């Protein structure tokens, strides 16, 4: 498991989940990470872009 920092659907950072953190929105399921044409890592959940 890891924590993703997402801004407008773009992954701006990530780190391993080690302990509870404040200001975290918990989302169940699997996130798929894909690169866009600009080289940004984009988060997708259930086939749709996660924003």
Short mmCIF file of N, CA, C and O in Angstrom, two decimals:
data_model
loop_
_atom_site.label_atom_id
_atom_site.label_comp_id
_atom_site.label_asym_id
_atom_site.label_seq_id
_atom_site.Cartn_x
_atom_site.Cartn_y
_atom_site.Cartn_z
N UNK A 1 0.83 -1.17 0.00
CA UNK A 1 0.00 0.00 0.00
C UNK A 1 0.88 1.24 0.00
O UNK A 1 1.96 1.23 0.59
N UNK A 2 0.37 2.29 -0.64
CA UNK A 2 1.11 3.55 -0.62
C UNK A 2 0.13 4.71 -0.59
O UNK A 2 -1.06 4.55 -0.84
N UNK A 3 0.66 5.85 -0.29
CA UNK A 3 -0.12 7.09 -0.28
C UNK A 3 0.29 7.88 -1.51
O UNK A 3 1.48 8.09 -1.76
N UNK A 4 -0.71 8.30 -2.28
CA UNK A 4 -0.47 9.11 -3.48
C UNK A 4 -0.84 10.55 -3.20
O UNK A 4 -1.89 10.82 -2.63
N UNK A 5 0.01 11.48 -3.60
CA UNK A 5 -0.33 12.90 -3.57
C UNK A 5 -0.82 13.23 -4.97
O UNK A 5 -0.07 13.10 -5.95
N UNK A 6 -2.11 13.62 -5.09
CA UNK A 6 -2.72 13.85 -6.39
C UNK A 6 -3.22 15.27 -6.47
O UNK A 6 -3.92 15.76 -5.57
N UNK A 7 -2.88 15.97 -7.55
CA UNK A 7 -3.35 17.32 -7.80
C UNK A 7 -3.93 17.36 -9.21
O UNK A 7 -3.18 17.18 -10.19
N UNK A 8 -5.24 17.55 -9.33
CA UNK A 8 -5.93 17.54 -10.63
C UNK A 8 -5.66 16.27 -11.42
O UNK A 8 -5.50 16.30 -12.63
N UNK A 9 -5.61 15.13 -10.72
CA UNK A 9 -5.42 13.85 -11.37
C UNK A 9 -3.98 13.50 -11.67
O UNK A 9 -3.70 12.40 -12.12
N UNK A 10 -3.05 14.40 -11.43
CA UNK A 10 -1.63 14.15 -11.68
C UNK A 10 -0.96 13.76 -10.37
O UNK A 10 -1.12 14.43 -9.35
N UNK A 11 -0.20 12.67 -10.39
CA UNK A 11 0.54 12.24 -9.21
C UNK A 11 1.71 13.20 -9.00
O UNK A 11 2.59 13.31 -9.85
N UNK A 12 1.70 13.91 -7.88
CA UNK A 12 2.77 14.85 -7.58
C UNK A 12 3.76 14.28 -6.57
O UNK A 12 4.82 14.85 -6.34
N UNK A 13 3.40 13.16 -5.96
CA UNK A 13 4.29 12.49 -5.02
C UNK A 13 3.65 11.21 -4.52
O UNK A 13 2.44 11.01 -4.67
N UNK A 14 4.46 10.35 -3.94
CA UNK A 14 3.94 9.11 -3.36
C UNK A 14 4.95 8.58 -2.35
O UNK A 14 6.14 8.89 -2.43
N UNK A 15 4.45 7.83 -1.38
CA UNK A 15 5.33 7.20 -0.41
C UNK A 15 4.61 6.00 0.22
O UNK A 15 3.38 5.89 0.15
N UNK A 16 5.38 5.13 0.81
CA UNK A 16 4.85 3.93 1.43
C UNK A 16 4.00 4.29 2.63
O UNK A 16 4.34 5.19 3.40
N UNK A 17 2.89 3.59 2.79
CA UNK A 17 2.02 3.79 3.95
C UNK A 17 2.64 3.10 5.15
O UNK A 17 2.84 1.90 5.16
N UNK A 18 2.99 3.90 6.17
CA UNK A 18 3.57 3.36 7.39
C UNK A 18 2.72 3.64 8.62
O UNK A 18 2.77 2.89 9.58
N UNK A 19 1.98 4.75 8.60
CA UNK A 19 1.18 5.13 9.76
C UNK A 19 0.09 6.09 9.29
O UNK A 19 0.14 6.64 8.20
N UNK A 20 -0.92 6.25 10.14
CA UNK A 20 -2.00 7.18 9.84
C UNK A 20 -1.44 8.58 9.63
O UNK A 20 -0.50 8.99 10.31
N UNK A 21 -2.01 9.31 8.67
CA UNK A 21 -1.60 10.68 8.40
C UNK A 21 -2.83 11.58 8.40
O UNK A 21 -3.91 11.15 7.99
N UNK A 22 -2.66 12.84 8.81
CA UNK A 22 -3.80 13.76 8.76
C UNK A 22 -4.10 14.18 7.33
O UNK A 22 -3.25 14.10 6.44
N UNK A 23 -5.34 14.60 7.09
CA UNK A 23 -5.77 15.16 5.81
C UNK A 23 -5.67 14.14 4.66
O UNK A 23 -5.31 14.50 3.56
N UNK A 24 -5.96 12.88 4.94
CA UNK A 24 -5.90 11.84 3.92
C UNK A 24 -7.32 11.41 3.57
O UNK A 24 -8.13 11.16 4.45
N UNK A 25 -7.63 11.35 2.30
CA UNK A 25 -8.91 10.81 1.83
C UNK A 25 -8.67 9.36 1.45
O UNK A 25 -7.86 9.06 0.56
N UNK A 26 -9.34 8.45 2.14
CA UNK A 26 -9.14 7.02 1.89
C UNK A 26 -10.05 6.58 0.77
O UNK A 26 -11.25 6.80 0.78
N UNK A 27 -9.47 5.94 -0.24
CA UNK A 27 -10.21 5.44 -1.39
C UNK A 27 -9.88 3.96 -1.54
O UNK A 27 -8.72 3.60 -1.66
N UNK A 28 -10.90 3.13 -1.52
CA UNK A 28 -10.68 1.70 -1.66
C UNK A 28 -10.46 1.31 -3.11
O UNK A 28 -10.70 2.08 -4.03
N UNK A 29 -9.97 0.11 -3.30
CA UNK A 29 -9.79 -0.40 -4.65
C UNK A 29 -8.37 -0.23 -5.15
O UNK A 29 -7.44 -0.01 -4.39
N UNK A 30 -8.26 -0.32 -6.46
CA UNK A 30 -6.95 -0.28 -7.11
C UNK A 30 -6.86 0.96 -8.00
O UNK A 30 -7.79 1.26 -8.74
N UNK A 31 -5.75 1.67 -7.92
CA UNK A 31 -5.50 2.80 -8.80
C UNK A 31 -4.51 2.34 -9.86
O UNK A 31 -3.51 1.69 -9.55
N UNK A 32 -4.80 2.66 -11.10
CA UNK A 32 -3.88 2.38 -12.19
C UNK A 32 -3.14 3.66 -12.51
O UNK A 32 -3.76 4.72 -12.64
N UNK A 33 -1.83 3.59 -12.61
CA UNK A 33 -1.02 4.77 -12.90
C UNK A 33 -0.51 4.67 -14.33
O UNK A 33 0.06 3.65 -14.72
N UNK A 34 -0.73 5.74 -15.10
CA UNK A 34 -0.29 5.78 -16.50
C UNK A 34 0.41 7.11 -16.76
O UNK A 34 0.05 8.13 -16.19
N UNK A 35 1.36 7.07 -17.68
CA UNK A 35 2.01 8.30 -18.12
C UNK A 35 1.16 8.95 -19.21
O UNK A 35 0.63 8.25 -20.08
N UNK A 36 1.04 10.29 -19.18
CA UNK A 36 0.37 10.99 -20.27
C UNK A 36 1.41 11.44 -21.30
O UNK A 36 2.61 11.14 -21.16
N UNK A 37 0.98 12.16 -22.32
CA UNK A 37 1.88 12.58 -23.41
C UNK A 37 2.94 13.57 -22.94
O UNK A 37 3.96 13.76 -23.62
N UNK A 38 2.74 14.22 -21.78
CA UNK A 38 3.72 15.17 -21.24
C UNK A 38 4.66 14.53 -20.23
O UNK A 38 5.52 15.20 -19.66
N UNK A 39 4.48 13.24 -19.97
CA UNK A 39 5.33 12.55 -19.02
C UNK A 39 4.83 12.59 -17.58
O UNK A 39 5.51 12.11 -16.68
N UNK A 40 3.64 13.15 -17.36
CA UNK A 40 3.04 13.17 -16.02
C UNK A 40 2.47 11.79 -15.71
O UNK A 40 1.98 11.10 -16.60
N UNK A 41 2.49 11.41 -14.45
CA UNK A 41 1.85 10.17 -14.03
C UNK A 41 0.41 10.51 -13.65
O UNK A 41 0.16 11.36 -12.80
N UNK A 42 -0.55 9.84 -14.30
CA UNK A 42 -1.97 10.10 -14.11
C UNK A 42 -2.60 8.92 -13.38
O UNK A 42 -2.31 7.76 -13.69
N UNK A 43 -3.49 9.21 -12.43
CA UNK A 43 -4.18 8.17 -11.67
C UNK A 43 -5.53 7.85 -12.32
O UNK A 43 -6.29 8.76 -12.66
N UNK A 44 -5.81 6.56 -12.46
CA UNK A 44 -7.09 6.08 -12.98
C UNK A 44 -7.68 5.09 -11.98
O UNK A 44 -6.96 4.28 -11.40
N UNK A 45 -8.98 5.17 -11.79
CA UNK A 45 -9.68 4.25 -10.91
C UNK A 45 -10.92 3.77 -11.65
O UNK A 45 -11.69 4.57 -12.17
N UNK A 46 -11.10 2.46 -11.73
CA UNK A 46 -12.22 1.87 -12.48
C UNK A 46 -12.27 2.35 -13.91
O UNK A 46 -13.33 2.61 -14.48
N UNK A 47 -11.10 2.54 -14.52
CA UNK A 47 -11.01 2.93 -15.93
C UNK A 47 -11.18 4.40 -16.22
O UNK A 47 -11.05 4.84 -17.34
N UNK A 48 -11.50 5.22 -15.20
CA UNK A 48 -11.71 6.66 -15.40
C UNK A 48 -10.62 7.45 -14.68
O UNK A 48 -10.14 7.04 -13.62
N UNK A 49 -10.27 8.59 -15.25
CA UNK A 49 -9.26 9.45 -14.61
C UNK A 49 -9.76 9.88 -13.23
O UNK A 49 -10.88 10.31 -13.07
N UNK A 50 -8.90 9.74 -12.25
CA UNK A 50 -9.23 10.09 -10.86
C UNK A 50 -8.82 11.52 -10.60
O UNK A 50 -7.64 11.87 -10.71
N UNK A 51 -9.80 12.35 -10.26
CA UNK A 51 -9.52 13.76 -9.99
C UNK A 51 -9.97 14.09 -8.59
O UNK A 51 -11.00 13.72 -8.17
#
